[in-house]
Short mmCIF file of C-alpha atoms and ligand atoms in Angstrom, two decimals:
data_model
loop_
_atom_site.label_atom_id
_atom_site.label_comp_id
_atom_site.label_asym_id
_atom_site.label_seq_id
_atom_site.Cartn_x
_atom_site.Cartn_y
_atom_site.Cartn_z
CA MET Q 22 -6.03 -32.08 9.96
CA THR Q 23 -2.09 -30.68 10.69
CA VAL Q 24 -1.43 -27.88 9.62
CA ILE Q 25 1.79 -28.24 7.10
CA THR Q 26 3.14 -24.70 5.46
CA ARG Q 27 6.03 -24.51 3.36
CA PHE Q 28 8.93 -21.90 2.21
CA ALA Q 29 9.97 -22.78 -0.89
CA PRO Q 30 13.29 -20.20 -1.90
CA SER Q 31 14.89 -20.68 -5.49
CA PRO Q 32 18.54 -20.64 -4.46
CA THR Q 33 19.52 -18.29 -7.20
CA GLY Q 34 20.35 -15.80 -4.77
CA ARG Q 35 20.57 -15.44 -1.05
CA LEU Q 36 17.70 -14.34 0.87
CA HIS Q 37 16.43 -11.00 1.48
CA VAL Q 38 14.13 -8.87 3.26
CA GLY Q 39 10.46 -9.70 1.40
CA ASN Q 40 11.48 -13.55 1.66
CA ILE Q 41 12.55 -13.21 4.96
CA ARG Q 42 9.20 -12.08 6.02
CA THR Q 43 7.20 -14.76 4.29
CA ALA Q 44 9.55 -17.33 5.54
CA LEU Q 45 8.42 -15.68 9.27
CA HIS Q 46 5.00 -15.81 8.19
CA ASN Q 47 4.68 -19.38 7.11
CA TRP Q 48 6.82 -20.29 9.83
CA MET Q 49 4.05 -18.63 12.56
CA LEU Q 50 1.44 -19.87 11.03
CA ALA Q 51 2.62 -23.74 11.41
CA ARG Q 52 3.64 -23.23 15.16
CA LYS Q 53 1.02 -21.17 15.87
CA ASN Q 54 -1.16 -24.09 14.87
CA GLY Q 55 0.74 -26.93 16.47
CA GLY Q 56 1.31 -27.63 12.60
CA ARG Q 57 4.70 -28.49 10.28
CA PHE Q 58 6.90 -25.76 8.80
CA LEU Q 59 8.71 -27.07 5.20
CA LEU Q 60 11.63 -25.27 3.81
CA ARG Q 61 11.26 -26.47 0.24
CA ILE Q 62 13.88 -25.66 -2.09
CA ASP Q 63 12.92 -24.63 -5.57
CA ASP Q 64 15.99 -25.63 -7.44
CA THR Q 65 14.53 -26.93 -10.85
CA ASP Q 66 16.64 -23.73 -12.93
CA ALA Q 67 20.06 -26.16 -12.78
CA GLU Q 68 21.99 -23.28 -14.56
CA ARG Q 69 20.85 -20.87 -11.83
CA SER Q 70 20.59 -22.72 -8.83
CA LYS Q 71 23.44 -22.65 -6.49
CA GLU Q 72 24.89 -24.79 -3.68
CA GLU Q 73 25.81 -22.02 -1.57
CA TYR Q 74 22.96 -20.40 -1.91
CA VAL Q 75 21.35 -23.58 -0.60
CA ALA Q 76 23.60 -23.37 2.40
CA ALA Q 77 23.24 -19.42 2.95
CA ILE Q 78 19.76 -20.15 3.21
CA ARG Q 79 19.49 -22.86 5.54
CA THR Q 80 21.79 -20.33 7.89
CA HIS Q 81 20.00 -17.67 7.55
CA LEU Q 82 16.75 -19.31 8.41
CA ALA Q 83 19.14 -20.96 11.49
CA TRP Q 84 20.42 -17.52 12.60
CA LEU Q 85 16.81 -16.26 12.34
CA GLY Q 86 15.18 -19.24 14.28
CA LEU Q 87 12.73 -20.15 11.77
CA ASP Q 88 13.39 -23.95 12.68
CA PRO Q 89 12.11 -26.02 9.62
CA ASP Q 90 10.58 -29.33 10.50
CA GLY Q 91 11.81 -30.71 6.97
CA GLU Q 92 13.24 -30.27 4.01
CA GLU Q 93 12.34 -30.75 0.64
CA ARG Q 94 14.47 -30.42 -3.20
CA GLN Q 95 13.15 -30.57 -6.58
CA SER Q 96 15.68 -31.49 -7.61
CA ALA Q 97 15.19 -35.06 -5.74
CA ARG Q 98 11.58 -35.11 -7.03
CA LEU Q 99 12.20 -34.48 -11.06
CA ASP Q 100 10.37 -38.65 -11.49
CA ARG Q 101 7.32 -37.41 -9.18
CA TYR Q 102 7.25 -34.45 -11.71
CA GLU Q 103 7.76 -36.71 -15.11
CA ALA Q 104 4.77 -38.74 -13.08
CA ALA Q 105 2.22 -35.97 -12.87
CA PHE Q 106 2.85 -34.15 -16.39
CA GLU Q 107 2.21 -38.05 -18.08
CA ARG Q 108 -1.15 -37.65 -16.20
CA LEU Q 109 -1.74 -34.49 -17.66
CA ARG Q 110 -1.13 -35.97 -21.00
CA ALA Q 111 -3.19 -38.49 -20.67
CA ALA Q 112 -5.98 -36.72 -19.50
CA ASP Q 113 -5.08 -34.14 -22.91
CA ARG Q 114 -4.32 -30.89 -20.18
CA VAL Q 115 -0.91 -30.70 -21.60
CA TYR Q 116 -0.06 -29.69 -25.65
CA ARG Q 117 3.10 -29.24 -27.15
CA CYS Q 118 3.87 -25.83 -28.53
CA TYR Q 119 7.24 -24.29 -31.06
CA GLU Q 120 6.56 -21.06 -30.85
CA THR Q 121 9.89 -19.16 -30.40
CA ALA Q 122 10.59 -16.46 -27.62
CA GLN Q 123 10.37 -13.56 -30.02
CA GLU Q 124 7.19 -14.91 -32.14
CA LEU Q 125 5.57 -14.88 -28.90
CA ASP Q 126 6.86 -11.34 -27.90
CA LEU Q 127 5.59 -10.14 -31.50
CA LYS Q 128 1.98 -11.93 -30.97
CA ARG Q 129 1.94 -10.02 -27.05
CA LYS Q 130 2.73 -6.74 -28.72
CA ILE Q 131 0.25 -6.89 -31.53
CA LEU Q 132 -2.56 -7.80 -29.02
CA LEU Q 133 -1.85 -4.69 -26.56
CA GLY Q 134 -1.00 -2.65 -29.63
CA ARG Q 135 -4.49 -3.25 -29.91
CA GLY Q 136 -5.93 -2.80 -26.23
CA LEU Q 137 -6.39 -6.64 -25.55
CA PRO Q 138 -4.41 -8.53 -23.36
CA PRO Q 139 -1.90 -10.03 -23.93
CA VAL Q 140 -3.00 -13.76 -24.22
CA TYR Q 141 -1.78 -17.11 -25.49
CA ASP Q 142 -3.83 -17.58 -28.40
CA ARG Q 143 -3.36 -21.16 -29.15
CA ALA Q 144 -2.01 -21.32 -32.33
CA ALA Q 145 -0.28 -24.87 -31.34
CA LEU Q 146 -3.82 -26.57 -30.29
CA THR Q 147 -4.35 -26.03 -34.07
CA LEU Q 148 -1.55 -28.53 -34.70
CA SER Q 149 -2.05 -31.48 -36.83
CA GLU Q 150 -0.06 -35.02 -36.29
CA ALA Q 151 1.69 -34.67 -39.48
CA ASP Q 152 2.72 -30.85 -38.36
CA HIS Q 153 4.13 -32.26 -34.90
CA ALA Q 154 6.09 -34.97 -37.16
CA ALA Q 155 7.17 -32.48 -39.48
CA LYS Q 156 8.81 -30.09 -36.47
CA ALA Q 157 10.51 -33.53 -35.07
CA ALA Q 158 11.88 -34.35 -38.26
CA GLU Q 159 13.77 -30.87 -38.58
CA GLY Q 160 14.97 -31.54 -34.67
CA ILE Q 161 12.89 -29.12 -33.25
CA ALA Q 162 11.64 -30.25 -29.91
CA PRO Q 163 8.12 -28.97 -28.23
CA HIS Q 164 8.10 -26.84 -25.22
CA TRP Q 165 4.71 -27.99 -23.10
CA ARG Q 166 1.77 -25.26 -21.86
CA PHE Q 167 -0.63 -26.73 -19.23
CA LYS Q 168 -4.32 -26.34 -21.24
CA LEU Q 169 -6.76 -24.60 -18.66
CA ASP Q 170 -10.30 -25.13 -18.88
CA HIS Q 171 -11.79 -22.50 -19.55
CA ASP Q 172 -15.19 -23.53 -18.83
CA GLU Q 173 -14.28 -23.50 -15.27
CA PRO Q 174 -14.10 -20.64 -13.63
CA ILE Q 175 -11.45 -20.33 -10.88
CA ALA Q 176 -12.00 -19.46 -7.53
CA TRP Q 177 -10.79 -19.53 -4.09
CA ASP Q 178 -11.39 -17.37 -0.79
CA ASP Q 179 -7.89 -15.52 -0.35
CA GLY Q 180 -6.68 -15.60 3.16
CA ILE Q 181 -5.98 -12.32 2.92
CA ARG Q 182 -7.65 -10.99 -0.05
CA GLY Q 183 -10.63 -12.36 0.71
CA PRO Q 184 -13.20 -14.19 -2.22
CA GLN Q 185 -10.77 -14.35 -5.76
CA LYS Q 186 -12.71 -14.78 -9.42
CA PHE Q 187 -10.50 -15.31 -12.15
CA ASP Q 188 -11.85 -16.29 -15.92
CA PRO Q 189 -9.27 -18.68 -17.49
CA ALA Q 190 -10.25 -17.38 -20.80
CA GLN Q 191 -8.21 -14.00 -19.29
CA LEU Q 192 -5.02 -16.34 -18.61
CA SER Q 193 -2.26 -17.87 -20.79
CA ASP Q 194 -2.02 -21.37 -20.82
CA PRO Q 195 0.75 -21.50 -19.14
CA VAL Q 196 4.06 -23.02 -20.05
CA VAL Q 197 5.22 -26.03 -17.77
CA ARG Q 198 7.60 -27.63 -19.48
CA ARG Q 199 10.70 -25.97 -21.82
CA ALA Q 200 11.99 -27.74 -25.09
CA ASP Q 201 15.14 -29.49 -23.17
CA GLY Q 202 12.83 -31.15 -20.83
CA SER Q 203 13.36 -29.04 -17.98
CA TRP Q 204 10.82 -27.69 -15.52
CA LEU Q 205 9.04 -24.40 -15.13
CA TYR Q 206 8.20 -23.30 -11.51
CA MET Q 207 4.15 -24.02 -12.03
CA LEU Q 208 3.95 -27.75 -12.17
CA PRO Q 209 6.49 -28.49 -9.46
CA SER Q 210 4.90 -26.44 -6.69
CA ALA Q 211 1.31 -27.96 -7.39
CA VAL Q 212 2.63 -31.66 -8.07
CA ASP Q 213 4.65 -31.07 -4.49
CA ASP Q 214 2.20 -29.07 -2.59
CA LEU Q 215 -0.11 -32.15 -2.85
CA ASP Q 216 2.18 -34.83 -2.47
CA MET Q 217 3.50 -33.46 1.00
CA GLY Q 218 0.17 -32.04 2.05
CA VAL Q 219 0.62 -28.65 2.33
CA THR Q 220 -2.77 -26.92 3.73
CA ASP Q 221 -1.78 -23.45 3.28
CA VAL Q 222 0.13 -21.65 0.45
CA LEU Q 223 1.16 -18.43 1.71
CA ARG Q 224 3.50 -16.04 -0.50
CA GLY Q 225 3.10 -12.71 -2.01
CA GLU Q 226 0.95 -11.07 -3.63
CA ASP Q 227 2.72 -11.41 -7.11
CA HIS Q 228 1.84 -14.85 -6.92
CA VAL Q 229 -1.70 -14.50 -7.42
CA SER Q 230 -2.16 -15.11 -10.99
CA ASN Q 231 0.39 -18.27 -10.39
CA THR Q 232 -2.51 -19.31 -7.94
CA ALA Q 233 -4.99 -18.47 -10.48
CA VAL Q 234 -3.52 -20.88 -12.81
CA GLN Q 235 -2.52 -23.82 -9.71
CA VAL Q 236 -6.05 -23.93 -8.64
CA GLN Q 237 -6.81 -25.29 -11.54
CA MET Q 238 -3.37 -27.64 -11.76
CA PHE Q 239 -4.32 -28.85 -8.30
CA SER Q 240 -8.02 -30.21 -9.73
CA ALA Q 241 -6.42 -31.82 -12.74
CA LEU Q 242 -4.47 -34.08 -10.02
CA ALA Q 243 -5.59 -33.58 -7.05
CA ASP Q 244 -6.64 -37.79 -7.17
CA GLY Q 245 -8.11 -37.49 -3.78
CA GLY Q 246 -5.50 -34.85 -2.29
CA GLN Q 247 -6.40 -31.75 -0.82
CA MET Q 248 -6.08 -28.14 -2.53
CA PRO Q 249 -4.85 -26.21 0.08
CA ARG Q 250 -5.94 -22.74 1.38
CA PHE Q 251 -4.26 -19.67 -0.01
CA ALA Q 252 -3.12 -16.25 1.10
CA HIS Q 253 -1.55 -13.67 -1.08
CA GLU Q 254 -0.07 -11.14 1.16
CA ALA Q 255 0.64 -7.52 -0.02
CA LEU Q 256 4.22 -6.89 -0.90
CA LEU Q 257 6.92 -4.84 1.03
CA VAL Q 258 7.67 -1.18 0.22
CA GLY Q 259 10.56 1.11 1.84
CA SER Q 260 9.79 3.73 3.84
CA GLU Q 261 9.72 6.05 1.18
CA GLY Q 262 6.56 4.00 -0.47
CA LYS Q 263 8.26 2.53 -3.11
CA LEU Q 264 9.82 -1.22 -3.69
CA SER Q 265 13.29 -0.18 -3.83
CA LYS Q 266 16.65 -1.94 -4.69
CA ARG Q 267 17.74 -1.74 -1.51
CA LEU Q 268 14.86 -4.06 -0.25
CA GLY Q 269 16.05 -6.79 -2.72
CA SER Q 270 19.58 -6.59 -1.37
CA LEU Q 271 19.04 -6.20 2.13
CA GLY Q 272 19.74 -9.92 3.57
CA CYS Q 273 20.95 -11.35 6.87
CA ASP Q 274 24.33 -10.87 6.49
CA ALA Q 275 23.79 -7.07 5.70
CA PHE Q 276 20.96 -7.01 9.20
CA ARG Q 277 24.10 -9.33 11.49
CA GLU Q 278 26.81 -6.77 9.95
CA ARG Q 279 24.93 -3.78 11.66
CA GLY Q 280 24.03 -5.64 14.72
CA ILE Q 281 20.51 -6.33 13.77
CA GLU Q 282 19.46 -8.73 16.34
CA PRO Q 283 17.38 -11.46 14.90
CA GLU Q 284 13.72 -10.98 17.53
CA ALA Q 285 14.31 -7.63 16.66
CA LEU Q 286 13.84 -7.98 12.52
CA VAL Q 287 11.29 -11.18 13.98
CA ALA Q 288 9.19 -8.32 15.38
CA LEU Q 289 8.80 -6.13 12.87
CA LEU Q 290 8.11 -8.18 9.91
CA ALA Q 291 5.68 -10.23 12.21
CA ARG Q 292 3.77 -6.92 12.26
CA ILE Q 293 3.79 -5.25 9.93
CA GLY Q 294 1.63 -4.45 7.00
CA THR Q 295 -0.77 -5.88 9.71
CA SER Q 296 -3.31 -3.95 11.99
CA LEU Q 297 -1.57 -5.05 15.15
CA PRO Q 298 0.81 -2.56 16.44
CA VAL Q 299 4.72 -3.24 15.46
CA GLU Q 300 6.28 -4.01 19.00
CA PRO Q 301 9.70 -4.71 20.19
CA ILE Q 302 8.37 -7.88 21.23
CA ALA Q 303 11.23 -10.43 22.23
CA ASP Q 304 9.37 -13.51 23.08
CA ARG Q 305 8.31 -14.96 19.88
CA HIS Q 306 5.37 -16.79 21.50
CA ALA Q 307 3.68 -13.67 22.38
CA LEU Q 308 4.00 -12.99 18.30
CA ILE Q 309 3.29 -16.31 17.84
CA GLU Q 310 -0.10 -15.83 20.07
CA THR Q 311 -1.43 -12.78 18.35
CA PHE Q 312 -0.83 -13.83 14.54
CA ASP Q 313 -3.63 -14.22 12.64
CA LEU Q 314 -3.95 -13.57 8.72
CA ALA Q 315 -7.21 -11.45 9.38
CA THR Q 316 -5.29 -8.59 10.73
CA PHE Q 317 -3.49 -8.19 7.01
CA GLY Q 318 -4.04 -5.57 5.22
CA ARG Q 319 -4.01 -4.95 1.39
CA ALA Q 320 -2.22 -2.14 1.27
CA PRO Q 321 2.05 -2.92 0.89
CA ALA Q 322 3.77 -3.25 4.44
CA ARG Q 323 5.91 -0.30 4.79
CA PHE Q 324 9.81 -1.34 6.00
CA ASP Q 325 11.28 1.05 7.59
CA GLU Q 326 15.21 0.88 8.57
CA ALA Q 327 14.76 3.92 10.92
CA GLU Q 328 12.11 1.22 12.97
CA LEU Q 329 14.15 -1.81 12.84
CA GLU Q 330 16.81 0.50 14.50
CA ARG Q 331 14.71 1.27 17.20
CA ILE Q 332 13.29 -2.11 17.86
CA ASN Q 333 16.80 -3.17 17.50
CA THR Q 334 17.83 -0.79 20.51
CA ALA Q 335 14.49 -1.65 22.55
CA ILE Q 336 15.06 -5.35 22.08
CA VAL Q 337 19.20 -5.36 22.98
CA HIS Q 338 17.58 -3.80 26.14
CA GLN Q 339 15.80 -6.73 26.94
CA LEU Q 340 18.22 -9.49 26.22
CA ASP Q 341 19.34 -11.93 28.69
CA TYR Q 342 23.15 -12.34 29.47
CA GLY Q 343 22.53 -16.12 28.45
CA ALA Q 344 21.64 -14.90 24.62
CA VAL Q 345 24.89 -12.68 24.63
CA ALA Q 346 27.17 -14.23 26.22
CA ASP Q 347 28.77 -15.45 23.54
CA ARG Q 348 29.55 -12.16 21.50
CA LEU Q 349 30.33 -10.09 24.61
CA PRO Q 350 34.37 -9.36 25.62
CA GLN Q 351 36.36 -11.59 27.81
CA GLY Q 352 35.46 -11.35 31.56
CA MET Q 353 32.45 -9.40 30.69
CA ASP Q 354 29.82 -11.24 32.76
CA ALA Q 355 26.25 -11.41 33.82
CA THR Q 356 27.17 -8.12 36.12
CA GLY Q 357 28.60 -6.09 33.43
CA TRP Q 358 26.08 -6.87 30.70
CA HIS Q 359 23.16 -5.56 32.70
CA ALA Q 360 25.35 -2.63 34.25
CA ILE Q 361 25.73 -1.64 30.37
CA ARG Q 362 22.49 -3.30 28.42
CA PRO Q 363 20.61 0.12 29.11
CA ASN Q 364 23.25 2.01 26.91
CA LEU Q 365 23.38 -0.44 24.05
CA ALA Q 366 22.26 0.52 20.45
CA THR Q 367 23.80 -2.86 19.47
CA VAL Q 368 25.38 -6.19 21.76
CA GLY Q 369 28.43 -4.93 19.56
CA ASP Q 370 28.74 -1.47 21.05
CA ALA Q 371 29.40 -3.71 24.31
CA ALA Q 372 33.05 -3.92 23.32
CA GLU Q 373 33.42 -0.24 23.36
CA LEU Q 374 31.53 0.40 26.34
CA TRP Q 375 33.60 -2.07 28.58
CA ARG Q 376 36.59 -0.63 27.90
CA VAL Q 377 35.44 1.96 29.61
CA VAL Q 378 35.60 -0.76 33.04
CA THR Q 379 38.78 -2.53 32.03
CA GLY Q 380 40.66 0.75 30.81
CA PRO Q 381 42.78 2.48 29.60
CA ILE Q 382 40.92 5.47 29.67
CA GLU Q 383 41.53 9.04 28.29
CA GLN Q 384 40.67 11.66 30.69
CA PRO Q 385 40.12 15.58 29.70
CA ASP Q 386 41.84 18.31 31.18
CA PHE Q 387 40.65 19.48 34.28
CA SER Q 388 40.17 22.98 35.56
CA ALA Q 389 42.70 23.41 38.53
CA GLU Q 390 39.08 23.96 40.50
CA ASP Q 391 37.81 20.59 38.99
CA ARG Q 392 41.29 18.76 40.34
CA ALA Q 393 40.81 20.32 43.76
CA TYR Q 394 37.45 18.68 43.83
CA LEU Q 395 38.63 15.10 42.42
CA ALA Q 396 41.63 14.83 44.31
CA GLY Q 397 38.85 15.64 47.62
CA ALA Q 398 36.83 12.53 45.76
CA ALA Q 399 39.46 10.47 45.77
CA ARG Q 400 39.60 10.91 49.40
CA ALA Q 401 36.39 10.63 49.98
CA LEU Q 402 36.14 7.30 47.78
CA GLU Q 403 34.68 4.94 50.38
CA TRP Q 404 33.77 1.05 49.00
CA GLY Q 405 30.70 -0.48 50.48
CA GLU Q 406 26.77 -1.54 49.06
CA ASP Q 407 26.31 1.45 46.61
CA PRO Q 408 29.84 3.49 46.82
CA TRP Q 409 28.89 5.59 44.06
CA HIS Q 410 26.01 6.95 45.92
CA ALA Q 411 28.24 7.24 48.69
CA LEU Q 412 30.19 9.21 46.94
CA THR Q 413 28.31 12.05 45.77
CA GLY Q 414 26.09 12.18 49.07
CA ALA Q 415 29.42 13.37 50.40
CA LEU Q 416 31.14 15.31 48.09
CA LYS Q 417 27.70 17.39 47.56
CA GLU Q 418 27.82 17.76 51.31
CA ALA Q 419 31.72 18.46 52.00
CA THR Q 420 32.10 20.67 48.32
CA GLY Q 421 28.15 22.29 48.35
CA ARG Q 422 28.35 21.15 44.70
CA LYS Q 423 25.22 20.16 42.52
CA GLY Q 424 23.49 18.48 39.60
CA ARG Q 425 25.85 18.70 36.61
CA ALA Q 426 29.49 20.42 38.82
CA LEU Q 427 29.22 18.09 40.81
CA PHE Q 428 28.47 14.43 38.76
CA LEU Q 429 29.97 15.52 35.05
CA PRO Q 430 33.79 15.97 36.89
CA LEU Q 431 33.60 12.31 38.15
CA ARG Q 432 31.87 10.57 35.53
CA GLN Q 433 34.97 12.45 33.57
CA ALA Q 434 37.55 11.31 35.43
CA LEU Q 435 35.94 7.88 36.40
CA THR Q 436 34.97 6.69 32.41
CA GLY Q 437 36.74 9.33 30.18
CA MET Q 438 33.15 10.16 28.77
CA ASP Q 439 30.70 12.86 29.13
CA HIS Q 440 27.85 10.54 28.52
CA GLY Q 441 27.07 6.76 29.64
CA PRO Q 442 26.49 3.77 31.70
CA ASP Q 443 24.37 4.47 35.39
CA MET Q 444 27.50 5.18 37.08
CA ALA Q 445 26.11 3.51 40.10
CA GLN Q 446 26.21 0.09 38.39
CA LEU Q 447 29.40 0.95 36.62
CA LEU Q 448 31.46 2.07 39.44
CA PRO Q 449 31.54 -1.47 41.21
CA LEU Q 450 32.81 -3.03 37.56
CA ILE Q 451 35.47 -0.61 37.89
CA GLY Q 452 36.66 -1.26 41.67
CA GLU Q 453 37.75 -0.09 44.38
CA ALA Q 454 41.49 0.71 43.38
CA GLU Q 455 41.08 1.25 40.09
CA ALA Q 456 38.31 3.98 40.42
CA ARG Q 457 40.97 5.34 42.96
CA ALA Q 458 43.95 5.36 40.53
CA ARG Q 459 41.53 7.28 37.98
CA LEU Q 460 40.02 9.98 40.46
CA GLU Q 461 44.20 10.30 41.43
CA ARG Q 462 45.05 10.58 37.72
CA ALA Q 463 42.35 13.22 37.45
CA ALA Q 464 43.62 15.03 40.35
CA LYS Q 465 47.49 15.74 39.03
CA GLY Q 466 46.32 16.39 35.75
CA HIS Q 467 48.14 15.55 32.74
N1 LIG C 19 9.92 -20.64 -5.79
C1 LIG C 19 9.05 -19.63 -5.60
C2 LIG C 19 9.37 -17.89 -5.49
O1 LIG C 19 11.02 -17.62 -4.75
C3 LIG C 19 8.24 -20.37 -4.50
C4 LIG C 19 7.02 -19.27 -4.76
C5 LIG C 19 5.55 -20.12 -3.64
O2 LIG C 19 5.55 -19.86 -2.79
O3 LIG C 19 4.98 -20.70 -4.55
O4 LIG C 19 9.06 -17.53 -6.04
#
């Protein structure tokens, strides 16, 4: 059976790092099994859903390299939900309710006050047809709840959490449809997963109790369709160990602005919260190869921004010219990229380092002794295979200088900096004429 996974964001905001992680894992699960990864836009909430968010979700998945094999939209499938609802209604699995939000809140508070779980009391089930007619006469439309089967214990073998058991009597019958006819998340999602042949529902553990309810919806609706496997991953927390507001707002735009490569985000999010080591692996196939729900732990996954930066730097150092060419300063070729790459924290920093090659650079003031040394360097400069080692070798012999005294004035004169890229790689990029001019200028002083 082909593995089919889905990522089902509600387009009511931008993807944050937690959603990105869920999307990534669903993509990896599908890719690992040669299956399909669907993007499902959960846009039944017409008021809060926005087209700009749908567009941003697509753009960000593309930036992350998580290519969906298909896209579905709940707002285009309302007739399917209607049909499912009619079947549930015919089977007496949904019922009409009229409690207001305040009434429900009061009921909950009373139960909690008595130390009882705040489970809906099913008062609406006792209403007669005459009661319903009276409500209708008043112009009050019902909202609908799904009737959980209390005789059927709920159980599934969770791909991450192991065997799960729920007593349906401890759960509230979920509202599936509002009085205005619109849908809540629960039923459309189950209908879609069945229709689309989703084999694996992989999502955050905040959905565990939804799954308990949906397991009964699947049974009620399956009609030959297959209930998916479920896996709930532990939630993401910040490095301080708490769910932070910051994580909820960190999205692809913020990462991109900070020069984080999608590969770094992918490498980190693929493995945090698992027993596998987090490593700067730029090759997705290697990550997919080792992806395994059995390695996922129950403890929250820690997202550490400093770790992301470290991975990013290590990944930048591995990136091929072809992967970054369109983001490099003009004139910077593969040789330039390879010379500068090991000194970058982000690809964006290349521009600044490239200015060292193209100039102009700003040199420090040198002592008279160093100026004489640099004048000698300008004369000694010879252009061959490896001008840097030729130059420093000759100067070492001629002046007796070594270490810092030998190298630093040269680096400063040639680059204007105390640290930076490997001079042996940099010098050929600067070129003979420019290198000599810089040395001569430094020798003259300001
Ligand atoms: N739209 C739901 C959410 O964003 C989808 C959850 C699911 O994966 O079923 O939470």
